[in-house]
XYZ file of C-alpha atoms in Angstrom:
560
model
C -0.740 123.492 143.141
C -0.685 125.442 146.404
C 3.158 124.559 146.954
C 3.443 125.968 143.571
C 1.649 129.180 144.297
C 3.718 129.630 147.256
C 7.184 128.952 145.513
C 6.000 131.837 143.088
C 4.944 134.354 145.797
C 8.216 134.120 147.208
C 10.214 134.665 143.981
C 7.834 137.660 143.003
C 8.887 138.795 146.439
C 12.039 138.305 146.575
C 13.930 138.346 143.003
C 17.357 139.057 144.801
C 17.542 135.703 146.618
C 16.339 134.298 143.366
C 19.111 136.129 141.480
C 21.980 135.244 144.073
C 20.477 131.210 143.770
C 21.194 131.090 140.209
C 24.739 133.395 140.507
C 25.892 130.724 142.796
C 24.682 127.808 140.758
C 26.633 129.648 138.115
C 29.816 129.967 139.717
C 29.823 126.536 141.214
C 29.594 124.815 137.656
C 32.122 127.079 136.453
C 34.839 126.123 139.186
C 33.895 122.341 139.149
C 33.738 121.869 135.555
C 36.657 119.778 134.200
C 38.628 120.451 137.657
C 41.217 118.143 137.720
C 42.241 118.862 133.795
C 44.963 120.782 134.572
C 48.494 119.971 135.951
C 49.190 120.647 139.257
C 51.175 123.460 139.518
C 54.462 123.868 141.259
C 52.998 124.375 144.734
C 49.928 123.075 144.847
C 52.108 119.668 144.594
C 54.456 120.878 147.286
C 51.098 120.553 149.616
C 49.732 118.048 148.130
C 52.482 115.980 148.486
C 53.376 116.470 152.173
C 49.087 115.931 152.358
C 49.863 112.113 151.056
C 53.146 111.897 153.696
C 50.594 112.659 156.523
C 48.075 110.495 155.174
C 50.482 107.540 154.917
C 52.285 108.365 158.197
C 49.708 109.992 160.445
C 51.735 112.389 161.332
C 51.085 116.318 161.264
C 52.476 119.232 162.761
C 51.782 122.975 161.611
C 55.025 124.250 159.495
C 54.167 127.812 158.761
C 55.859 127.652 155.858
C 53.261 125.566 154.293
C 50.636 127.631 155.377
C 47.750 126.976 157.518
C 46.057 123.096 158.076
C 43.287 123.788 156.613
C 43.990 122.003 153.646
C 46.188 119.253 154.636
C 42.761 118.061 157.598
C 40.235 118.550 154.926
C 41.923 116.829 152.071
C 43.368 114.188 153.840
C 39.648 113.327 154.549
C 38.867 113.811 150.983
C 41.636 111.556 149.710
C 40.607 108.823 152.174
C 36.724 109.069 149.687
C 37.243 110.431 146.445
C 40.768 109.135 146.422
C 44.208 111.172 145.841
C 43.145 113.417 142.633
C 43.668 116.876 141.345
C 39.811 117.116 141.446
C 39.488 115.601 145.098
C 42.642 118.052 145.764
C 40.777 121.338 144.268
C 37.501 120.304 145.315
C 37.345 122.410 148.719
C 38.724 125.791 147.420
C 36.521 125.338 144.656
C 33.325 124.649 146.695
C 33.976 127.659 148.978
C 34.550 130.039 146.104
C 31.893 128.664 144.051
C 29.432 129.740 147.494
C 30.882 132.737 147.808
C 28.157 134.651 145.479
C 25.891 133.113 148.607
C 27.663 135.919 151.038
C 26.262 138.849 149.358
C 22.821 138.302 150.730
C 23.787 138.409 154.261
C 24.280 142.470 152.679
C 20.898 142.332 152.204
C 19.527 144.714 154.747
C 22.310 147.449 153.934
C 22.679 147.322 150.050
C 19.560 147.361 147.314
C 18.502 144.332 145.804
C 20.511 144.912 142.509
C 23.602 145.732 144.430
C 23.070 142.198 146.339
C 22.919 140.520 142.989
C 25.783 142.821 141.055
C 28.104 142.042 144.167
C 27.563 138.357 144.321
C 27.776 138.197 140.013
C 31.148 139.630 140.722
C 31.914 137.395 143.541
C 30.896 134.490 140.365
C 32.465 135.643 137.478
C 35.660 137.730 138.451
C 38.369 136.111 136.445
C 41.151 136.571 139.393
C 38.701 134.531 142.009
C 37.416 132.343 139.328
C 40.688 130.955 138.213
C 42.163 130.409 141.897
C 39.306 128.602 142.876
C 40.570 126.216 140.719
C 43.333 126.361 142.369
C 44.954 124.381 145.366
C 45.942 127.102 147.432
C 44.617 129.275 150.758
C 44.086 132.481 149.228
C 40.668 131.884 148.124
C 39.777 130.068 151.164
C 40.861 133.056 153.812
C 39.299 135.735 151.679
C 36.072 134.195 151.452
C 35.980 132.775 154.707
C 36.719 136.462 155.760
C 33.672 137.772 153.523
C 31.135 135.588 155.002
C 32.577 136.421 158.854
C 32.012 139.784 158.063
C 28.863 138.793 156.399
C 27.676 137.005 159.352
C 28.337 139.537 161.913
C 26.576 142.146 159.865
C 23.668 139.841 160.137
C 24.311 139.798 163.794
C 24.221 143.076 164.444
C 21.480 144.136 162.440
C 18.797 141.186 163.819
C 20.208 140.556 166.855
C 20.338 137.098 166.518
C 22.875 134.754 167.859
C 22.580 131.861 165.134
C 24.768 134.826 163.072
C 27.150 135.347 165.940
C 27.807 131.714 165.934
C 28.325 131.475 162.465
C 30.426 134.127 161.840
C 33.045 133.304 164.518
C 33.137 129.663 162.923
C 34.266 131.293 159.192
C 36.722 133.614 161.481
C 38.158 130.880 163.319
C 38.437 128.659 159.787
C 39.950 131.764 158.190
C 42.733 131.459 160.854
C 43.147 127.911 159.791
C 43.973 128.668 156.073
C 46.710 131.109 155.970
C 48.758 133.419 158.137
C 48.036 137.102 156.375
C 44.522 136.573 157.886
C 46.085 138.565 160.411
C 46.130 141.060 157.543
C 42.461 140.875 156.873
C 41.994 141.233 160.923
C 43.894 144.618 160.387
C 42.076 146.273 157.809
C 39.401 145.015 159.598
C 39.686 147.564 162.622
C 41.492 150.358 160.399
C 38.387 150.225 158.720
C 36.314 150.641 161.353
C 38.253 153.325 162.730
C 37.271 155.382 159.617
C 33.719 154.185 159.665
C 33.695 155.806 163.011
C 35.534 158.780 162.333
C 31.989 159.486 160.140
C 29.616 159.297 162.388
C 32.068 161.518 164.528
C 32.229 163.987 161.596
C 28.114 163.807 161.463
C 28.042 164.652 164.669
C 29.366 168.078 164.228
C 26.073 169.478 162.696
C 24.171 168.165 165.260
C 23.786 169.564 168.853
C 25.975 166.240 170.175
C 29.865 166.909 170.387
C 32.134 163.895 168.727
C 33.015 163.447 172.702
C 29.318 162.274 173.627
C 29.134 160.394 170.644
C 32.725 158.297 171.640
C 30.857 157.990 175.509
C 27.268 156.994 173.950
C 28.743 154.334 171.423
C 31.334 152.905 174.727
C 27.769 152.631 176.569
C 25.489 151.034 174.291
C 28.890 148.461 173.355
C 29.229 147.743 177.134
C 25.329 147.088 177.536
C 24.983 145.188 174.127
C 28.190 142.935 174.906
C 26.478 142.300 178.921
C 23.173 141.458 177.198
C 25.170 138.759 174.894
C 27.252 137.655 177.517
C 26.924 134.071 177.448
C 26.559 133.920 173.454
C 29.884 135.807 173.367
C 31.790 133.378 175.948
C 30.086 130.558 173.704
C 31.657 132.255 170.694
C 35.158 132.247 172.360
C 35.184 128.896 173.264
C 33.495 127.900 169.527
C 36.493 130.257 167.925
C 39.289 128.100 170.433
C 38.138 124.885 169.567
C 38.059 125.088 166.123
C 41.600 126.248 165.955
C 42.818 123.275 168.332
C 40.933 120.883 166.053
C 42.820 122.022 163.203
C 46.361 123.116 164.395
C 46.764 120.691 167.193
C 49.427 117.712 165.875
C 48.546 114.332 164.778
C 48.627 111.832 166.693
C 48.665 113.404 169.345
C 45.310 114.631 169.080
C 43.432 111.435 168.849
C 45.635 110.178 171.585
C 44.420 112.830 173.990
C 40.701 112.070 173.151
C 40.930 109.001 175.281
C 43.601 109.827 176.861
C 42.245 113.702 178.868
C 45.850 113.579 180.807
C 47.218 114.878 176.933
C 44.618 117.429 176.518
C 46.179 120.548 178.086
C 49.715 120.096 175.914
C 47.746 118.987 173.020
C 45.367 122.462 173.214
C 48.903 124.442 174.146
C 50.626 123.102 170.754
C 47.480 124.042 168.913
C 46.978 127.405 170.159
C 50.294 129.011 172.067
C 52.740 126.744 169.995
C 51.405 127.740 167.022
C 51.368 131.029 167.646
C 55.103 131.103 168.559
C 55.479 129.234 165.129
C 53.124 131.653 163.372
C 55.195 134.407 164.713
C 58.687 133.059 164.374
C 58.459 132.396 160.808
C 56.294 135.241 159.355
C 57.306 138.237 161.996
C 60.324 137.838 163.738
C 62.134 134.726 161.468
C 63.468 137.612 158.832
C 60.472 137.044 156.404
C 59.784 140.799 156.611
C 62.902 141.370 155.620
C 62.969 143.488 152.187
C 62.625 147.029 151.383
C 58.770 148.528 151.406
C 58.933 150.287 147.992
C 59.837 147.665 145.553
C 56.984 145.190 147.098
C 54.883 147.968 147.168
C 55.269 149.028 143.862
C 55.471 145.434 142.583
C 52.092 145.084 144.667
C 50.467 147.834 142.816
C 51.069 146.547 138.841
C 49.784 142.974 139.655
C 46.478 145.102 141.037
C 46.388 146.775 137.577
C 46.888 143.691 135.535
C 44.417 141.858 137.461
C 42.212 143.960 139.577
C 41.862 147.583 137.698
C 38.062 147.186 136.769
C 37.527 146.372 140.107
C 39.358 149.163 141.735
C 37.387 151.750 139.550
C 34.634 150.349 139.838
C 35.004 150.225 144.141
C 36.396 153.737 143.662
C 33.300 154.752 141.588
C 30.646 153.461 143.691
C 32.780 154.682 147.211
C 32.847 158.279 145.888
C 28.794 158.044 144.361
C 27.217 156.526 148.085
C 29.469 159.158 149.777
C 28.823 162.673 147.877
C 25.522 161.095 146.228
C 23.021 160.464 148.959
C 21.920 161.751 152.715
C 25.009 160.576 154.024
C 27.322 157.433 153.012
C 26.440 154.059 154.498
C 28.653 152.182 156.779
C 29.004 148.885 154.753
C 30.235 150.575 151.302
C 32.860 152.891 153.259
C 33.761 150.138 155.450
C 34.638 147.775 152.067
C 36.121 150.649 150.387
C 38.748 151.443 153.288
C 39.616 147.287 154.015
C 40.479 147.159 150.274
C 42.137 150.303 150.674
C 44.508 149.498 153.889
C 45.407 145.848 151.901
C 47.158 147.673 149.378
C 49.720 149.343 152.004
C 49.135 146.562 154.247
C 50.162 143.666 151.691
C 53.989 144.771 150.877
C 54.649 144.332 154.416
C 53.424 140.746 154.252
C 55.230 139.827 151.439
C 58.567 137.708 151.884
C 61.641 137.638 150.342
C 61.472 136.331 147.053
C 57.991 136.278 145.724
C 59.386 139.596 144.151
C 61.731 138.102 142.138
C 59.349 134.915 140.989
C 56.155 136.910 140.594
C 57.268 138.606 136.854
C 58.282 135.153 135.809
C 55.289 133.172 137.680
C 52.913 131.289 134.848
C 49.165 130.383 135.523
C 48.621 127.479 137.982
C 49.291 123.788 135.898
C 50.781 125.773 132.584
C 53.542 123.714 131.959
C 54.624 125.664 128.821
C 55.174 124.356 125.572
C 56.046 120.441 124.947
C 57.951 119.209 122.234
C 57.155 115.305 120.556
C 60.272 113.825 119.852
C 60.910 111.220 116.948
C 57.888 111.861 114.750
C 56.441 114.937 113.355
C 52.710 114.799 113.860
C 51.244 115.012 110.083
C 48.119 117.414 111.536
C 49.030 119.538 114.428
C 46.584 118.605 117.349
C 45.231 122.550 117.885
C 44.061 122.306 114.531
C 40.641 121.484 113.739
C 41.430 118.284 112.003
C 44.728 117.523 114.044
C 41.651 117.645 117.205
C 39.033 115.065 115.404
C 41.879 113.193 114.918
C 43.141 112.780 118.368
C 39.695 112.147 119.657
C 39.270 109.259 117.132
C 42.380 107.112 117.952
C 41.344 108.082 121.651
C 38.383 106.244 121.062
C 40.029 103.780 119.241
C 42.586 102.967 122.214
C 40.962 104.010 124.965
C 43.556 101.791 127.798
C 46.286 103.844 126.741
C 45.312 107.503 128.168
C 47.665 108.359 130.665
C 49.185 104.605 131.756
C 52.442 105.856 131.468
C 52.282 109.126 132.501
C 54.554 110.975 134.746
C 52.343 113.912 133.714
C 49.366 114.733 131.785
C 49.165 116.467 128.191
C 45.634 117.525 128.951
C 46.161 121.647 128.098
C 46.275 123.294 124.828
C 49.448 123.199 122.906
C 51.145 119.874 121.290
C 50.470 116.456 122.829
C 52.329 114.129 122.726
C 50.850 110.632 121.885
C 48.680 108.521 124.794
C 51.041 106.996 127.058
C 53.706 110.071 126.615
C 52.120 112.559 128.472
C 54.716 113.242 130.612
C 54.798 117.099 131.632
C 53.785 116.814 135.472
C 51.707 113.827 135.995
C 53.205 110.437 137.311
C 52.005 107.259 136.763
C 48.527 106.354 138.000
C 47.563 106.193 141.503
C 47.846 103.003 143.142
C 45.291 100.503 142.457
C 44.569 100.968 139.168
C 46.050 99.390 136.784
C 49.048 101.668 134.396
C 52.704 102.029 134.407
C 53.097 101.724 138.216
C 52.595 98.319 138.454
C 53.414 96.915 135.612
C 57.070 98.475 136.383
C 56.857 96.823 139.767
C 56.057 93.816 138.266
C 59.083 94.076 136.483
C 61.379 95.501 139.328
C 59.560 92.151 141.520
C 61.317 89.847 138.889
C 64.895 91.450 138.879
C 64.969 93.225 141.997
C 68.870 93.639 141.359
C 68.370 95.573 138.543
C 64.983 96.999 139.090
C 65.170 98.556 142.338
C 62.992 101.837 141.565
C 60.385 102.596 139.180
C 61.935 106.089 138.393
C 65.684 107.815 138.291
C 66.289 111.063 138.341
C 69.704 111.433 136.896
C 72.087 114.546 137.728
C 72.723 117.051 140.091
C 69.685 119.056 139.666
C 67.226 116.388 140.702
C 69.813 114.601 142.992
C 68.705 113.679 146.546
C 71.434 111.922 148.290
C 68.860 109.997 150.866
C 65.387 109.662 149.327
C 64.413 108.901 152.802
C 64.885 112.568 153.399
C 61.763 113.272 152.241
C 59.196 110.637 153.628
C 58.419 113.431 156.814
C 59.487 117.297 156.475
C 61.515 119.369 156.166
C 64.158 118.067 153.497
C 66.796 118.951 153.745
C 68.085 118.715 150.373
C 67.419 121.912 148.384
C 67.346 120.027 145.060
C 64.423 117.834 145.943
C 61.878 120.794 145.062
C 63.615 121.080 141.752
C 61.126 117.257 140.685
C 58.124 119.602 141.714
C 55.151 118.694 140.604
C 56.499 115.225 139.368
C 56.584 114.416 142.805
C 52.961 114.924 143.776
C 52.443 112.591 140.775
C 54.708 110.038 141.893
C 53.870 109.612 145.460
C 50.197 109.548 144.778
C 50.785 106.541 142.201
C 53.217 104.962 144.641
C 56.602 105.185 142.578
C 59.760 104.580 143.694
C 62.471 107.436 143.052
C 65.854 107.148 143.256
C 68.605 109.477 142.476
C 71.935 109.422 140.450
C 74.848 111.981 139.589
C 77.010 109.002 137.994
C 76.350 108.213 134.430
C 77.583 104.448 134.615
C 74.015 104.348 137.139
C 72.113 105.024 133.530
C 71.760 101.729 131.405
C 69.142 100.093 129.597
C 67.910 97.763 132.182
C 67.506 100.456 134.760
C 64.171 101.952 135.636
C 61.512 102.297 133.311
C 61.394 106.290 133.283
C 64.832 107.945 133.915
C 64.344 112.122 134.068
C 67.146 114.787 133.699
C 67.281 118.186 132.432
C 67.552 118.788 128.361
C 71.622 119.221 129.123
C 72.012 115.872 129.692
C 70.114 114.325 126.851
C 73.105 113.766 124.668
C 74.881 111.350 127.731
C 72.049 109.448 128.415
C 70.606 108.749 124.866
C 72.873 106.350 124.149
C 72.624 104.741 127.050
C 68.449 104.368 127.041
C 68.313 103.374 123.082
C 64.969 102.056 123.433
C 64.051 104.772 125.321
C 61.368 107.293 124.316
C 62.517 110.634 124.844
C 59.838 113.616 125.142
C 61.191 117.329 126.424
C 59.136 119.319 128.639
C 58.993 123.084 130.868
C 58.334 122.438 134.420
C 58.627 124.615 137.777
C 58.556 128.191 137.899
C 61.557 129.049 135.845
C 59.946 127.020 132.815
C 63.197 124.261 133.433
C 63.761 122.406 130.445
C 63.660 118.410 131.444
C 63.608 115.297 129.374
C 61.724 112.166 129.884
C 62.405 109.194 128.803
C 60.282 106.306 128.709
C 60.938 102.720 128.620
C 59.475 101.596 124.916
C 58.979 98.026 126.529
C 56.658 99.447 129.112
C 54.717 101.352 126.721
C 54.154 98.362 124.534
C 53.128 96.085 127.748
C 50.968 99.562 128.171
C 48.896 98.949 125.372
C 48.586 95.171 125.362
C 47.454 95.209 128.961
């Protein structure tokens, strides 16, 4: 009864933290529910497949062009519990963006209690950070990493407690981890700062204090304050440096050098000075920055109105009420206001050659586009009400034959094509469960002549001379991105691809699932008569490819 008591003293006196508790709650639920639904998109399968070659091989070294290792440390940990899923896959962007909501009460001392909970309901339910939280990329990751670091050091500052300090140079240093435009964020950072500054020196001119002994005064109290926190800060350093070499330095070699010390120093100088170098030759000096300011800028500047204008009035809004609206404007809302203001002249820079051309065109994560069921007409279209009941029914009805022969999943709106045809972006199951994968094998084990893969990609779009060429990266073969996301699928379940530009490689006893663009349909068809064809839009440019499926296979499918 007592405990009770207490627990409602503290809500009565403290309906913020109470509000920001059930935000969170909130958000969480809405970027874990039904989180491995969708199809991988185009890139999150580019990581996530090179995640699955370094948790096969054990072998990892920072490409820049992939990004930070962030995700390829913490998912190859994840795959090695939950298993190789989209879910397990998603499952740390969409943690950290589901806490995010938590970072608005480390505001708590410098915005009112409904601003705490308005900022961390927007933190929740913003449709831009709620949908890439579902999302297997970085961007999430650095920009909330980044709000709690600032978050932290607020704290920091304003209770003089180290605990804070500590924290907030552990979300800087895992911001660095995720993605190289943190550099960016760092950037704003201090232009934002400088502004915040250039108040106070503004202030100062109705006081009797000149803006000079203002500069002196602040340099003073800095000096003193960082002497006082000497030791926490050198402790922060060293807590910043060895979370980056924990993350960037290459595999092996890292494990090596834990029992081996005579490793350590070029293990910590490939983690820190090598991958700076890398950082910097791909992303400042390797031509990335390459491209005219205006376009990118102007580019930059629609994709903020499609997706960000509510926010940018509203940030404009409250900027201009703190700063003409009370005693004088505080340094957290002005700081804010100028970081998101630098990004937007900050970002074109960062942007590299070519995400100007693919953003117009660029669908939502997983949306495969439209898929068209060959052979038979469905007699109620699933997105109807009755086409729906009906699809759950014989789902219920047939329950083994979701997804067993999948080399990608149906499971978005638009037509689907019967169980065991899904085959937009998903492969056959992983390894170790029982579906197409094996049952191929089991095949392939009986007439290895004939059956020596479990898939072919036929003609020169999908060709890959040496499939070998992509077991570690880079590949070197241009067209081997062109299978993306089928290849996420595919490695995960443990198929075998092989590659053909010659049509006498295409005959009936070949591999179960042969896959081609729509051009070549006509060729093969004859070829693969008791083949199941089914047509689908993959990859960025919507590509139109066609499946085919081995009818035997399906049939073993549902018996098994």
């Amino acid at each position: 009864m007592q405990s009770a008591l207490r627990l409602r003293d503290r809500v009565a006196a403290s309906p913020a933290a109470v509000g920001v508790a059930v935000v969170t709650v909130l958000a969480l639920a809405a970027r874990l529910f039904a989180l491995g639904q969708r199809v991988f998109h185009w890139d999150e399968a580019r990581v996530g497949y090179w995640i699955l070659r370094y948790q096969e091989s054990g072998a990892y070294e920072y490409r820049p062009i992939i990004h930070g290792p962030f995700l390829p440390q913490v998912n190859r940990l994840l795959f090695e519990v939950l298993g190789p899923t989209d879910f397990a896959a998603r499952l740390p962007v969409a943690v950290v963006g589901g806490l995010l909501p938590l970072a608005a009460w480390l505001f708590r001392d410098r915005l009112r209690d409904a601003e705490v909970v308005a900022l961390a309901a927007l933190f929740a339910l913003n449709p831009v950070l709620l949908y890439y939280s579902r999302f297997m990329r970085n961007d999430v990751l650095l920009a909330a990493l980044m709000v709690f670091a600032l978050g932290f050091f607020v704290r920091a500052y304003d209770t003089r407690e180290t605990d804070y300090l500590y924290a907030g140079v552990a979300a800087l240093a895992l911001a660095f981890t995720t993605k190289e435009n943190v550099v960016v964020y760092v950037g704003t950072w201090v232009g934002a700062f400088a502004l915040v500054f250039d108040h106070r020196l503004f202030l100062a001119r109705g006081t009797d204090r000149t803006p000079l002994d203002l500069v002196w005064s602040s340099l003073r109290r800095a000096a003193v304050g960082a002497w006082r926190w000497r030791v926490p800060l050198v402790v922060a350093v060293v807590e910043f440096f060895v979370i980056v070499v924990v993350f960037y330095a290459p595999r092996p070699e890292f494990g090596q050098a834990l029992t081996n010390p005579a490793m350590l120093p070029g293990v910590v100088g490939a983690g820190t000075v090598g991958a700076a170098e890398a950082f910097w030759g791909t992303w400042v000096g390797g031509g990335m920055q390459g491209h005219q300011y205006l376009p990118y800028f102007e580019h930059y500047v629609s994709v903020l109105q499609a997706g960000g204008l509510v926010v940018v009035l509203l940030a404009a809004g409250g900027f201009l009420a703190d700063r003409y609206g009370g005693d004088e404007p505080r340094d957290l809302v002005s700081f804010a206001f100028y970081w998101g203001l630098a990004s937007v002249f900050l970002y074109p820079h960062q942007r590299h050659p070519g995400a100007l051309d693919s953003g117009p065109r660029h669908r939502p994560a997983g949306d495969t586009g439209r898929r068209r069921r060959r052979h038979r007409r469905p007699s109620r279209p699933p997105w109807t009400r009755r086409g729906r009941h009906r699809e759950r029914r014989a789902r219920a009805r047939h329950p083994g034959r979701a997804g067993r022969t999948d080399v990608g999943h149906g499971r978005e709106r638009g037509l689907r094509e019967p169980a065991g045809q899904r085959l937009a972006a998903r492969p056959v199951r992983p390894a170790g469960k029982r579906g197409a994968t094996r049952r191929t094998r089991r095949r392939g084990e009986g007439r290895p002549e004939q059956r020596r893969s479990d898939v072919l990609f036929y003609g020169e779009h999908f060709h890959v001379p040496d499939e070998a060429d992509a077991r570690q990266p880079p590949v070197t073969s241009g067209n081997w991105h062109n299978r993306l996301p089928m290849t996420w699928y595919l490695e995960r379940g443990g198929v075998r691809p092989t590659s053909s530009t010659h049509l006498d490689d295409v005959t009936a006893d070949g591999p179960p699932v042969v896959i081609t663009l729509a051009d070549h349909e006509k060729d093969l068809s004859p070829r693969l008569e008791n083949y199941r064809a089914t047509t689908h839009e993959i990859t960025l440019t919507n590509t139109e490819t066609v499946v085919f499926v081995d009818r035997d296979a399906l049939d073993d499918d549902t018996r098994t």
